XYZ file of C-alpha atoms in Angstrom:
355
model
C 0.263 55.151 -30.440
C 2.665 53.740 -27.862
C 1.082 53.133 -24.415
C 1.923 56.278 -22.407
C 2.694 54.469 -19.140
C 5.215 52.206 -20.935
C 7.261 55.013 -22.510
C 10.891 54.902 -21.268
C 10.851 58.598 -20.264
C 7.674 58.187 -18.196
C 9.062 55.097 -16.481
C 12.346 56.947 -15.849
C 10.470 59.773 -14.138
C 9.069 57.113 -11.804
C 12.630 56.052 -10.970
C 12.813 53.048 -13.304
C 15.563 52.378 -15.817
C 14.096 50.767 -18.927
C 14.843 49.905 -22.533
C 12.354 49.012 -25.241
C 12.820 48.149 -28.898
C 9.255 48.205 -30.177
C 8.700 51.930 -30.714
C 7.973 53.063 -34.262
C 8.027 56.461 -35.966
C 5.617 56.695 -38.879
C 6.465 59.189 -41.645
C 3.937 58.796 -44.424
C 4.421 55.291 -45.824
C 7.766 54.918 -44.070
C 8.100 53.136 -40.717
C 11.280 53.608 -38.658
C 11.806 51.166 -35.752
C 13.232 52.888 -32.669
C 14.960 51.667 -29.520
C 14.280 53.855 -26.495
C 16.301 54.043 -23.257
C 15.023 55.850 -20.158
C 17.361 56.670 -17.258
C 16.417 58.425 -13.982
C 18.915 61.000 -12.595
C 19.273 61.609 -8.857
C 20.928 64.426 -6.881
C 23.479 63.919 -4.118
C 20.674 63.531 -1.605
C 19.173 60.674 -3.589
C 16.206 62.638 -4.875
C 14.965 62.091 -8.410
C 15.593 65.379 -10.203
C 15.108 64.622 -13.874
C 15.307 61.866 -16.482
C 17.115 61.293 -19.739
C 15.605 59.542 -22.751
C 17.770 58.346 -25.615
C 16.522 57.011 -28.961
C 18.264 54.963 -31.652
C 17.231 54.024 -35.186
C 17.354 50.190 -35.265
C 16.204 49.641 -38.856
C 19.277 47.581 -39.761
C 19.056 45.491 -36.591
C 15.379 44.688 -37.215
C 16.170 43.792 -40.822
C 18.991 41.502 -39.688
C 16.671 39.843 -37.158
C 13.973 39.341 -39.800
C 16.553 37.875 -42.188
C 17.801 35.537 -39.468
C 14.274 34.350 -38.660
C 13.585 33.830 -42.360
C 16.823 31.865 -42.779
C 16.023 29.748 -39.707
C 12.564 28.987 -41.059
C 14.052 28.057 -44.437
C 16.583 25.727 -42.790
C 13.821 24.080 -40.747
C 11.754 23.578 -43.898
C 14.777 22.208 -45.781
C 15.464 19.803 -42.913
C 11.838 18.664 -42.978
C 12.042 18.206 -46.753
C 15.270 16.180 -46.454
C 13.712 14.029 -43.733
C 11.109 12.901 -46.263
C 13.927 11.461 -48.381
C 16.434 10.527 -45.639
C 14.586 9.398 -42.471
C 15.563 11.103 -39.217
C 15.960 7.657 -37.607
C 18.510 6.729 -40.273
C 20.643 9.728 -39.277
C 20.241 8.892 -35.583
C 21.471 5.337 -36.155
C 24.555 6.785 -37.873
C 24.979 9.240 -34.954
C 24.586 12.215 -37.302
C 22.974 15.504 -36.341
C 21.858 16.399 -39.858
C 22.080 15.384 -43.493
C 25.071 17.749 -43.815
C 27.133 15.448 -41.580
C 26.590 12.311 -43.681
C 29.533 11.090 -45.755
C 29.958 8.279 -48.239
C 30.875 5.066 -46.440
C 29.355 5.963 -43.059
C 28.095 2.726 -41.543
C 26.973 1.068 -38.340
C 26.079 -2.499 -37.388
C 22.755 -2.951 -35.614
C 20.409 -5.714 -34.520
C 17.190 -4.784 -36.306
C 14.011 -6.188 -37.767
C 13.254 -5.610 -41.432
C 9.788 -5.682 -42.984
C 9.108 -6.226 -46.688
C 5.654 -5.776 -48.175
C 4.413 -5.990 -51.746
C 1.113 -5.750 -53.601
C 0.183 -9.003 -55.295
C -0.436 -8.925 -59.042
C 0.391 -5.226 -59.188
C 1.513 -5.447 -62.822
C -1.890 -6.792 -63.881
C -3.638 -4.163 -61.766
C -1.555 -1.291 -63.150
C -2.120 -2.302 -66.776
C -5.759 -1.241 -66.439
C -4.791 2.256 -65.255
C -3.304 5.338 -66.902
C 0.143 6.497 -65.682
C -1.544 9.289 -63.722
C -4.003 6.864 -62.105
C -1.114 4.524 -61.299
C 0.641 7.192 -59.263
C -2.580 8.251 -57.560
C -3.289 4.642 -56.611
C 0.226 3.936 -55.320
C 0.283 7.115 -53.248
C -3.212 6.440 -51.871
C -2.085 2.963 -50.823
C 1.348 3.946 -49.454
C -0.048 6.915 -47.501
C -2.336 4.478 -45.668
C 0.483 2.043 -44.886
C 3.088 4.563 -43.702
C 1.373 5.429 -40.356
C 1.312 1.732 -39.394
C 5.111 1.775 -39.524
C 5.794 5.187 -37.971
C 3.312 4.591 -35.121
C 5.353 1.496 -34.202
C 8.615 3.477 -34.124
C 9.840 2.071 -37.429
C 10.928 3.978 -40.496
C 10.640 3.339 -44.196
C 14.069 2.721 -45.674
C 12.803 2.849 -49.235
C 9.850 2.472 -51.551
C 10.447 0.112 -54.461
C 7.518 0.904 -56.693
C 4.559 -0.481 -54.756
C 6.830 -2.361 -52.334
C 7.855 -1.116 -48.885
C 11.047 -1.875 -46.981
C 10.931 -0.729 -43.343
C 13.356 -1.021 -40.429
C 12.797 -1.315 -36.670
C 15.642 -1.182 -34.157
C 14.634 -0.898 -30.461
C 12.304 -3.803 -29.595
C 12.282 -4.263 -33.341
C 10.597 -7.663 -33.515
C 7.539 -6.651 -31.494
C 7.158 -3.351 -33.332
C 7.695 -4.885 -36.759
C 5.035 -7.563 -36.197
C 2.619 -4.996 -34.752
C 3.254 -2.799 -37.787
C 2.594 -5.701 -40.160
C -0.704 -6.527 -38.425
C -1.679 -2.839 -38.476
C -0.902 -2.618 -42.208
C -3.228 -5.536 -42.927
C -6.029 -4.045 -40.843
C -5.644 -0.677 -42.564
C -5.715 -2.489 -45.885
C -9.021 -4.123 -44.956
C -10.487 -0.663 -44.281
C -9.084 0.633 -47.588
C -10.522 -2.353 -49.456
C -13.948 -1.650 -47.953
C -13.715 1.879 -49.382
C -12.605 0.552 -52.770
C -15.494 -1.915 -52.858
C -17.974 0.929 -52.488
C -16.516 2.486 -55.637
C -16.495 -0.801 -57.527
C -12.685 -0.995 -57.514
C -10.760 -4.288 -57.260
C -9.647 -5.585 -53.874
C -5.925 -5.279 -53.052
C -3.943 -8.108 -51.501
C -0.467 -7.757 -50.050
C 2.189 -10.040 -48.644
C 4.467 -9.137 -45.707
C 7.721 -10.806 -44.655
C 9.598 -9.966 -41.439
C 13.036 -11.080 -40.265
C 15.331 -10.063 -37.412
C 19.117 -10.091 -37.333
C 22.369 -8.188 -37.490
C 22.462 -5.661 -40.319
C 24.934 -3.173 -41.729
C 23.285 0.213 -42.189
C 25.148 2.923 -44.076
C 25.657 4.966 -47.220
C 26.607 3.601 -50.638
C 27.135 5.151 -54.049
C 29.545 7.717 -55.455
C 30.629 11.247 -54.598
C 27.872 12.872 -56.673
C 25.053 10.467 -55.785
C 24.696 8.291 -52.717
C 21.914 6.511 -50.895
C 21.267 4.996 -47.499
C 20.711 1.259 -47.338
C 21.044 -1.889 -45.246
C 23.137 -4.868 -46.285
C 22.651 -8.281 -44.693
C 21.535 -11.850 -45.232
C 18.761 -10.952 -42.777
C 17.373 -8.502 -45.347
C 17.451 -11.133 -48.090
C 15.523 -13.555 -45.871
C 12.799 -10.982 -45.165
C 12.389 -10.517 -48.921
C 12.228 -14.297 -49.376
C 9.528 -14.563 -46.708
C 7.447 -11.956 -48.500
C 7.701 -14.032 -51.669
C 6.606 -17.153 -49.734
C 3.335 -15.445 -48.788
C 2.366 -15.863 -52.461
C 3.207 -19.573 -52.374
C 1.117 -20.287 -49.275
C -1.667 -17.772 -49.887
C -1.140 -16.048 -46.521
C -0.574 -12.393 -45.641
C 2.173 -12.278 -43.013
C 5.167 -14.551 -42.453
C 7.972 -14.162 -39.911
C 11.198 -16.088 -39.365
C 12.077 -17.955 -36.178
C 14.664 -15.211 -35.553
C 11.806 -12.720 -35.254
C 9.595 -15.166 -33.362
C 12.285 -15.769 -30.703
C 12.878 -12.024 -30.363
C 9.218 -11.300 -29.518
C 8.658 -10.196 -25.917
C 5.242 -11.877 -25.692
C 4.591 -14.092 -28.721
C 1.365 -15.368 -27.139
C -0.148 -11.932 -27.799
C -0.310 -12.867 -31.478
C -2.205 -15.535 -33.388
C 0.499 -17.597 -35.075
C 1.299 -21.078 -36.319
C 4.283 -22.934 -37.755
C 4.205 -23.007 -41.571
C 7.445 -24.290 -43.091
C 11.204 -24.718 -42.933
C 13.120 -23.107 -45.783
C 16.713 -22.689 -46.891
C 17.990 -19.261 -47.816
C 19.873 -19.109 -51.079
C 23.577 -19.684 -50.440
C 22.985 -20.946 -46.880
C 22.904 -24.493 -45.567
C 20.842 -23.900 -42.413
C 17.077 -24.064 -42.560
C 14.880 -21.269 -41.244
C 11.591 -21.984 -39.492
C 8.721 -19.868 -40.787
C 5.604 -18.809 -38.875
C 2.340 -17.319 -40.081
C 0.907 -14.434 -38.023
C -2.815 -14.253 -38.712
C -4.099 -11.650 -36.202
C -5.542 -9.580 -39.065
C -7.437 -12.408 -40.792
C -11.235 -12.023 -41.090
C -12.878 -13.007 -37.750
C -14.299 -16.349 -38.920
C -11.058 -17.447 -40.591
C -9.090 -16.360 -37.520
C -11.351 -18.437 -35.283
C -11.018 -21.533 -37.469
C -7.227 -21.270 -37.673
C -7.033 -21.045 -33.894
C -9.295 -24.101 -33.528
C -7.139 -26.176 -35.895
C -3.719 -24.813 -34.897
C -2.661 -27.796 -32.768
C -3.815 -30.381 -35.307
C -2.225 -28.434 -38.154
C 1.167 -28.230 -36.424
C 0.982 -31.954 -35.538
C 0.296 -32.693 -39.205
C 3.269 -30.569 -40.190
C 5.490 -32.481 -37.757
C 4.437 -35.837 -39.262
C 5.015 -34.421 -42.742
C 8.624 -33.501 -41.946
C 9.174 -36.825 -40.176
C 8.144 -38.557 -43.399
C 4.921 -40.065 -42.031
C 2.830 -38.845 -44.953
C -0.294 -40.994 -44.264
C -0.649 -39.571 -40.750
C 0.135 -36.068 -42.006
C -2.509 -36.343 -44.757
C -5.051 -37.598 -42.224
C -4.492 -34.620 -39.936
C -4.441 -32.058 -42.757
C -7.802 -33.476 -43.875
C -9.148 -32.991 -40.353
C -8.043 -29.359 -40.497
C -9.878 -28.834 -43.782
C -13.093 -30.301 -42.393
C -13.122 -27.536 -39.773
C -11.575 -24.854 -41.979
C -12.167 -25.509 -45.690
C -10.540 -22.136 -46.534
C -7.165 -23.095 -45.053
C -4.940 -22.685 -48.126
C -1.814 -23.929 -46.371
C -3.483 -27.182 -45.276
C -4.666 -27.677 -48.870
C -1.122 -27.208 -50.173
C 0.359 -29.732 -47.761
C -2.421 -32.255 -48.393
C -1.781 -31.918 -52.111
C 1.942 -32.509 -51.520
C 1.107 -35.676 -49.596
C -1.139 -36.845 -52.426
C 1.473 -36.053 -55.058
C 3.845 -38.325 -53.155
C 1.345 -41.175 -53.438
C -0.726 -40.750 -50.286
C -4.493 -40.392 -50.582
C -6.184 -38.009 -48.193
C -9.016 -39.171 -45.973
C -12.389 -37.647 -46.734
């Protein structure tokens, strides 16, 4: 029953003009939506004499409104589904409102930071699992890493099997490094869970570089994809590969290091100088070890100055002094894999380390 005081005719008899569209007439199983209009009528002296009520069947209007709401909801859901394949940030960088506006060849040049991560020895790990278990494992791992990137205002450009490629534009260097550290800390939590179930520990490597990149769409008219093209991307991938060489988790280039707002907020040390394939200039590489286990973190901080002095002597060609200092580092931090590598290089070149 419609509230009596809200009926248009009752309100009109009180001198109020009103219109409502939520009245219904019930006839058995049939419901007819009605619009009601109430109008007060006055005489020449301004006295309310009577009222008129008019009613209209608005079945078609209500149906059209319901269809419009349904279509809007469907479009919202489609947009959300597309955003899982084409990141919203990617469209924003291309100055596009929606996926419908994207065309083949759209591109923009941006200063960004790119993060590459990869699971070490994934092939060996996956060989012990069924295809179904492989997908469950990858999704369990990736779902834990994704928030580290999104919470630092980055977005995942693509998944390459177990590998992740993520981009960061505004304050990209700071956010990319924070994301990398967060990924490693989340991994430590995940590994603790895996240990309880007797599952093998996962190790990953992360490489981060900063530079000018071309972001856009490539492909053909029936199939295209968003991507970034740049030497800066290739270097980030190379840095990720170097984490395997040095047995560390997170490496950044000097381009990223110089772009950090407050580098002293991170635990870092100089690691190497490398040449990118096809380039003549060397790139300085830093290790960021904020996420190392507490004891290892403490020891790396204690030996940082000596380690970097040893590295300087190594590149100056003073191998005896370099070997001496690397040995000092290992006395304090026997688990320093990088110091072991450089000491071995000194020894391979004919210099004996001091014990």
